[in-house]
mmCIF file of C-alpha atoms in Angstrom:
data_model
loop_
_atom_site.group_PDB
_atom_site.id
_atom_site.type_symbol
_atom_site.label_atom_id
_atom_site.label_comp_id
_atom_site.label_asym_id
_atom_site.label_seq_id
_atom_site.Cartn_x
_atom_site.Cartn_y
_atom_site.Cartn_z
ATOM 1 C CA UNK A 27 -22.165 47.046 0.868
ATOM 2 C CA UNK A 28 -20.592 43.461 0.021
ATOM 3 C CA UNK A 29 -22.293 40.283 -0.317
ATOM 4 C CA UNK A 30 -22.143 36.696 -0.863
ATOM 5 C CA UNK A 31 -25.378 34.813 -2.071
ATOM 6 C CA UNK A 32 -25.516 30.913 -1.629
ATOM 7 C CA UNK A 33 -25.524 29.193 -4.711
ATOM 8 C CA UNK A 34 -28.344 28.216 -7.163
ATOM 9 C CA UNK A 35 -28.125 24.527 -5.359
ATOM 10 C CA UNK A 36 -28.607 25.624 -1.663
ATOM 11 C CA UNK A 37 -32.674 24.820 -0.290
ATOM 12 C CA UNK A 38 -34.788 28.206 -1.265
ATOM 13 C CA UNK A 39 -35.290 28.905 2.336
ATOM 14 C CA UNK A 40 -31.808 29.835 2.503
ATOM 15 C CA UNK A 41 -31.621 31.390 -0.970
ATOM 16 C CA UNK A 42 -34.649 33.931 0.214
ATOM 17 C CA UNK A 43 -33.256 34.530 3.635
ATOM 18 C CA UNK A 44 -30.176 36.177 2.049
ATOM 19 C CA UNK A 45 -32.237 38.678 -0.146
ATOM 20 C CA UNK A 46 -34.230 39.542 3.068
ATOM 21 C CA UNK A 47 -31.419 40.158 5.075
ATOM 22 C CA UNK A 48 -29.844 42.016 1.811
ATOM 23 C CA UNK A 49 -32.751 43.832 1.323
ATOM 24 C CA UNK A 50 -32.934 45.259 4.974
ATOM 25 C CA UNK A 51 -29.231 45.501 5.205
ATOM 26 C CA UNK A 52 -29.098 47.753 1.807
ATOM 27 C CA UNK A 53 -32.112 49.563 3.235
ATOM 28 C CA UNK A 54 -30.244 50.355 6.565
ATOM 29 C CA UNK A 55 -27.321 51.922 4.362
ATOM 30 C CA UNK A 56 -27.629 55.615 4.022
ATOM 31 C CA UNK A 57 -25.274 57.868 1.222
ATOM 32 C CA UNK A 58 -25.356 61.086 0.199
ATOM 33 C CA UNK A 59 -24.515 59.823 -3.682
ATOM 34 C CA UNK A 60 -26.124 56.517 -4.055
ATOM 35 C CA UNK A 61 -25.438 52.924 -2.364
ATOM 36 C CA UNK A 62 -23.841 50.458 -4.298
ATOM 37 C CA UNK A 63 -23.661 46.900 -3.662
ATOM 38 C CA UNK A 64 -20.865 44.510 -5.052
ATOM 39 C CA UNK A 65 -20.752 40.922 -4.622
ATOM 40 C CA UNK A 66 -20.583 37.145 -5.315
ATOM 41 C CA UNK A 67 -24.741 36.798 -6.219
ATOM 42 C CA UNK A 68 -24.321 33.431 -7.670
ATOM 43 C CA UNK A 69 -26.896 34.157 -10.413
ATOM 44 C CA UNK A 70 -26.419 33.700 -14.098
ATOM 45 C CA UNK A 71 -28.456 36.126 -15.452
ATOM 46 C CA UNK A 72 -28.592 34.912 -19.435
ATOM 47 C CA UNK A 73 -30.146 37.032 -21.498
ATOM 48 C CA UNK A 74 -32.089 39.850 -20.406
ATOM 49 C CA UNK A 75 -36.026 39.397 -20.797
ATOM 50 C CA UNK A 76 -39.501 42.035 -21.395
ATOM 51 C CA UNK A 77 -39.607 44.420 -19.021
ATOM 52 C CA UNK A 78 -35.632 43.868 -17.287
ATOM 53 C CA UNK A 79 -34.376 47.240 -19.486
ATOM 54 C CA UNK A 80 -34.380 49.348 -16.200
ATOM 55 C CA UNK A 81 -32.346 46.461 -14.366
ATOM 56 C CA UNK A 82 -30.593 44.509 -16.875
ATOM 57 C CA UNK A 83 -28.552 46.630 -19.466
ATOM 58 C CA UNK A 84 -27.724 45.269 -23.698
ATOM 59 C CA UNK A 85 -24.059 43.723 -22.016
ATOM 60 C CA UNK A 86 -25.562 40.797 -19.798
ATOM 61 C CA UNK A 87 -22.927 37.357 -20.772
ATOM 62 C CA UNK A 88 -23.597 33.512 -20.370
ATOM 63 C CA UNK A 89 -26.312 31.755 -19.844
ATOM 64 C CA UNK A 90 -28.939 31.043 -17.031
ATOM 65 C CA UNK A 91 -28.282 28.083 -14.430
ATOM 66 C CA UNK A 92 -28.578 24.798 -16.103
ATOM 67 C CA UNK A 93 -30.151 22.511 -12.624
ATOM 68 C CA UNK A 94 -33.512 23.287 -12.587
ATOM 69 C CA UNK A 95 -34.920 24.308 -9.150
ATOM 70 C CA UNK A 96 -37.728 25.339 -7.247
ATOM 71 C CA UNK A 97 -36.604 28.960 -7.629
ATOM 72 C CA UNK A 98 -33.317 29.907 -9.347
ATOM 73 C CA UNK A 99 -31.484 32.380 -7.639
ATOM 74 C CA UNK A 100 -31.428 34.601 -11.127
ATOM 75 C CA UNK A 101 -35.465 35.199 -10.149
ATOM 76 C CA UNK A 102 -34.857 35.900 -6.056
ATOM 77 C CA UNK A 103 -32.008 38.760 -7.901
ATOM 78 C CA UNK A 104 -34.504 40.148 -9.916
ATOM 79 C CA UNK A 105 -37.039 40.491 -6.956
ATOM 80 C CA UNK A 106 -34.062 42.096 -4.979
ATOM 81 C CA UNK A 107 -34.186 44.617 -7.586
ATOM 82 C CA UNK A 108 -36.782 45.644 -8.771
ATOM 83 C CA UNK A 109 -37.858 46.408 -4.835
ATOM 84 C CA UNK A 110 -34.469 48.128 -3.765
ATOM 85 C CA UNK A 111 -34.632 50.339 -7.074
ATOM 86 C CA UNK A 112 -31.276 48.898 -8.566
ATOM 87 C CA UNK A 113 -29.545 47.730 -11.690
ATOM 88 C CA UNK A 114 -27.351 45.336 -12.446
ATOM 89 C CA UNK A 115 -24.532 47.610 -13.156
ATOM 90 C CA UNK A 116 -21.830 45.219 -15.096
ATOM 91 C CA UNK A 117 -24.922 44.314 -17.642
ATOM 92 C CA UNK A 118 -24.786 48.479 -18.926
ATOM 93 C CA UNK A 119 -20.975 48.100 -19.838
ATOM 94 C CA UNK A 120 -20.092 46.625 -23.135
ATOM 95 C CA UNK A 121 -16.402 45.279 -24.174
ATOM 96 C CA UNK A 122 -14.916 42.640 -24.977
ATOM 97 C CA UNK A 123 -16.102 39.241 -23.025
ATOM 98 C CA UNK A 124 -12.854 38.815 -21.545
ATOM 99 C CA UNK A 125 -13.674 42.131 -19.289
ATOM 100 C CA UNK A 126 -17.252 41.067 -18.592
ATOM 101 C CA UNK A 127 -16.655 37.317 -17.433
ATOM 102 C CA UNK A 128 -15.868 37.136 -13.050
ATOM 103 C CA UNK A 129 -15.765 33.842 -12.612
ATOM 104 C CA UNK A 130 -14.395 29.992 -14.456
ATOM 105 C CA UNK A 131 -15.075 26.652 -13.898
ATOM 106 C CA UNK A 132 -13.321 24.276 -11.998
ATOM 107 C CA UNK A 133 -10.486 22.670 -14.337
ATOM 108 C CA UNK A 134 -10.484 26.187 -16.632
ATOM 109 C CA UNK A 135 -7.260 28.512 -17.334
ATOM 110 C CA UNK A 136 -8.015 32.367 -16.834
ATOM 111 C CA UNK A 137 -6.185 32.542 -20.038
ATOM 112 C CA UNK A 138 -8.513 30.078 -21.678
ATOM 113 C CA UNK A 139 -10.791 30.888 -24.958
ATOM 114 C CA UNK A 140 -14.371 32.866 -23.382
ATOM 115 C CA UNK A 141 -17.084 30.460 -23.590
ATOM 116 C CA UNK A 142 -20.505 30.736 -21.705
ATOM 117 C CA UNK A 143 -19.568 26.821 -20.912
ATOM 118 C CA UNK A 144 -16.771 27.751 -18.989
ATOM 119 C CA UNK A 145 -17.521 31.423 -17.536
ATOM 120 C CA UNK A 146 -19.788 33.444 -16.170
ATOM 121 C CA UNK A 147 -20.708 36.643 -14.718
ATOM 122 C CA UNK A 148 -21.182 36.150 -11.231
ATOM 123 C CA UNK A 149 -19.525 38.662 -9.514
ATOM 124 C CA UNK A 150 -22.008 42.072 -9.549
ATOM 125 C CA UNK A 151 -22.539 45.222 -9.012
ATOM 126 C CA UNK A 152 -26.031 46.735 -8.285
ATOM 127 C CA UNK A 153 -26.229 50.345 -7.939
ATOM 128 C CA UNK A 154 -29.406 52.637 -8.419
ATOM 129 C CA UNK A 155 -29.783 54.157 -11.888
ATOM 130 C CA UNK A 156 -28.496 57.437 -11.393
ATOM 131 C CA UNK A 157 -25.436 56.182 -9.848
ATOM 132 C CA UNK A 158 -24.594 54.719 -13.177
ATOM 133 C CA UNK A 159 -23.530 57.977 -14.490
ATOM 134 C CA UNK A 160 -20.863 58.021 -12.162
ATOM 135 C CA UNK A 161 -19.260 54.861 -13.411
ATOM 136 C CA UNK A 162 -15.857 55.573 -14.958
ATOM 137 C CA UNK A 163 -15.889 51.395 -16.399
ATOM 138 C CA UNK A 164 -16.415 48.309 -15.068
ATOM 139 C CA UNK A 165 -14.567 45.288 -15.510
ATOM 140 C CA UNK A 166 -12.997 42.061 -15.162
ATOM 141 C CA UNK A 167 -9.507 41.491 -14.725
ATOM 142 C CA UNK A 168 -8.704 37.827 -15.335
ATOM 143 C CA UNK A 169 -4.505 38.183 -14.693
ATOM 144 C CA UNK A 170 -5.870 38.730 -11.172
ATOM 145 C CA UNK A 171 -6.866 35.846 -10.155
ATOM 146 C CA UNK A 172 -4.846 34.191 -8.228
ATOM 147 C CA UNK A 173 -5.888 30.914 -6.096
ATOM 148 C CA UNK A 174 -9.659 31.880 -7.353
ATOM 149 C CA UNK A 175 -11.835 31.074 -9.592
ATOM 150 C CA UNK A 176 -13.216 34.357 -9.345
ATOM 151 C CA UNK A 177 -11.793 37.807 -10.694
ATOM 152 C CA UNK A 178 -11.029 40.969 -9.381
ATOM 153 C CA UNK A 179 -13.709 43.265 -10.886
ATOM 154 C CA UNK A 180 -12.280 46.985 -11.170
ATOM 155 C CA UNK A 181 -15.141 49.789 -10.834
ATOM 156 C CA UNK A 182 -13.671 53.128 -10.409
ATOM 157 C CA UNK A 183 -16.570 55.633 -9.623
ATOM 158 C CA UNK A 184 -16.241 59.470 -10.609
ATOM 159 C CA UNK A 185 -18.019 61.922 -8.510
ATOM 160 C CA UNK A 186 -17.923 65.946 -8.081
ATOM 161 C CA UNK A 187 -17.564 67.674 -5.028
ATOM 162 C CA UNK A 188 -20.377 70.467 -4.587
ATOM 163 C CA UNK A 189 -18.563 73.967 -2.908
ATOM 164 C CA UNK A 190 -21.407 74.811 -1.026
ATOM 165 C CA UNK A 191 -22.085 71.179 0.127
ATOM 166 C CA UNK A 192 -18.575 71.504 1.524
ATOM 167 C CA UNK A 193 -19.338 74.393 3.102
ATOM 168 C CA UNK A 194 -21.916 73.008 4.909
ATOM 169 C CA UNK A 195 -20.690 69.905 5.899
ATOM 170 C CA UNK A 196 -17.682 72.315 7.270
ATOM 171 C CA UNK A 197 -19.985 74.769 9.875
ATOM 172 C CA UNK A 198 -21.541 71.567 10.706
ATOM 173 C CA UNK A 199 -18.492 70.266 12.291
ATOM 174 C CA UNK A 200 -17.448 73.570 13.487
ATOM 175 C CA UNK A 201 -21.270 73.887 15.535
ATOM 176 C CA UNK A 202 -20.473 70.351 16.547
ATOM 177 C CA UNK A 203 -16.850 71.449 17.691
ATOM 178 C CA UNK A 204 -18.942 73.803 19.873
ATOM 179 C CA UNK A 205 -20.401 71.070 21.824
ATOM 180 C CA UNK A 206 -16.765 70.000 23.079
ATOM 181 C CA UNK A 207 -16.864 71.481 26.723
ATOM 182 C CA UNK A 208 -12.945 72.644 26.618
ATOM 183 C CA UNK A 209 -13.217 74.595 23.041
ATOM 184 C CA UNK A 210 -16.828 76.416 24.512
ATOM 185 C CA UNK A 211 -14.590 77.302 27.702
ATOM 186 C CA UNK A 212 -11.669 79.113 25.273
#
């Protein structure tokens, strides 16, 4: 699943209609693995706080949205959440800032010094717990972007492939083959 949240500025009406339609689009999604949602959330998360451990990891960079509003969009994430049963994957991988940042402000290099003044972390990945086992790394890569001021964020994912899952999934298709009115006639 992508997404694109509007930004901390937009009315709250707006802001909260995007994490309802999130939330029942994410809900809709079915997976065998695990769903996992990237995206543009516009929310700075800051620091984590009490009781974020299970969706906030030790790696979280910048700082919370300056313009105080009714409801920041950092709080309307957290909500998203904690209901859908995900973390914020990009805040369990450490490194070096340069990987974690996804996004500069207008009138800033890529190649400029990593300040929370002039990056931030808005691209991310949400993903439910166990799925982030299967996370190879996550990050940034700031030589890619080009007429953005957003980065590419590279998550390779590493999964197994059960035998007798195969198998299955393998009669299944031949039963359904079965259905085809030519291949019953042979």
């Amino acid at each position: 699943l992508t997404a694109y949240a509007p930004h901390n500025a937009r009315p709250l009406a707006e802001r909260a209609q995007f994490y309802t339609d999130l939330d029942n689009a994410h809900r809709q999604c079915s997976a065998d693995v695990g769903r996992v949602l990237l995206g543009d959330l516009n929310a700075r998360l800051g620091a984590r706080r009490p009781g974020e451990e299970h969706i906030i990891g030790p790696f979280s960079f910048g700082r919370e949205a300056v313009h105080a509003v009714e409801m920041p969009s950092r709080e309307l994430l957290m909500e998203f959440c904690e209901g859908a049963g995900v973390a914020v994957a990009n805040t369990f991988f450490g490194g070096a800032a340069e990987q974690q940042v996804t996004f500069m402000e207008a009138g800033v290099s890529p190649s400029d010094d990593i300040s929370e003044h002039k990056f931030a972390t808005l691209d991310l990945v949400l993903c439910e717990p166990a799925m982030l086992d299967h996370i190879v790394e996550l990050q940034a890569v700031r030589s890619a972007a080009l007429a953005t001021d957003h980065f590419l964020v590279s998550v390779p994912l590493r999964f197994t492939r059960s035998s007798a899952r195969g198998e299955a999934r393998k009669k299944d298709a031949q039963r359904q083959a079965l259905l085809n009115p030519d291949i019953k006639r042979a």
